[in-house]
Amino acid sequence: MHYDYYDDEYSGTYAHDIEGYTDEEIDNIFDGDPEAYWNID
């Protein structure tokens, strides 16, 4: 079960929880797709 400690849209994603990107950063850098983090070289 996923416990959402923060009221963030992308809580539970690797980019948000592990890498520490904010919702705004995910929207700006990854066009709102936290899964796009895996495409960074």
Coordinates of C-alpha atoms in Angstrom, one line a residue:
M1 CA 0.0 0.0 0.0
H2 CA 1.3 3.4 -0.9
Y3 CA 1.2 6.0 1.8
D4 CA 1.1 9.6 0.5
Y5 CA 3.0 11.8 3.1
Y6 CA 2.9 14.8 0.8
D7 CA 0.0 16.2 -1.2
D8 CA 2.0 16.2 -4.4
E9 CA 0.8 15.1 -7.8
Y10 CA 3.9 13.0 -8.4
S11 CA 4.4 11.5 -5.0
G12 CA 5.4 7.8 -5.3
T13 CA 7.4 8.3 -8.5
Y14 CA 11.2 7.8 -8.5
A15 CA 11.9 11.2 -9.9
H16 CA 9.9 12.8 -7.1
D17 CA 10.6 10.6 -4.1
I18 CA 14.1 9.4 -4.7
E19 CA 15.6 12.1 -6.8
G20 CA 13.8 14.9 -5.0
Y21 CA 12.3 16.7 -8.0
T22 CA 9.3 18.9 -7.1
D23 CA 6.0 18.8 -9.0
E24 CA 6.9 22.1 -10.7
E25 CA 10.3 20.7 -11.8
I26 CA 8.7 17.6 -13.2
D27 CA 6.2 19.7 -15.1
N28 CA 8.9 21.9 -16.5
I29 CA 11.8 19.5 -17.1
F30 CA 9.9 16.3 -18.0
D31 CA 6.7 17.9 -19.5
G32 CA 4.6 16.5 -16.6
D33 CA 5.8 12.9 -17.1
P34 CA 7.9 11.7 -14.2
E35 CA 8.7 8.4 -16.1
A36 CA 10.7 10.6 -18.5
Y37 CA 13.4 10.7 -15.8
W38 CA 14.7 7.4 -17.2
N39 CA 15.5 9.0 -20.5
I40 CA 18.1 11.4 -19.1
D41 CA 21.6 10.6 -20.4

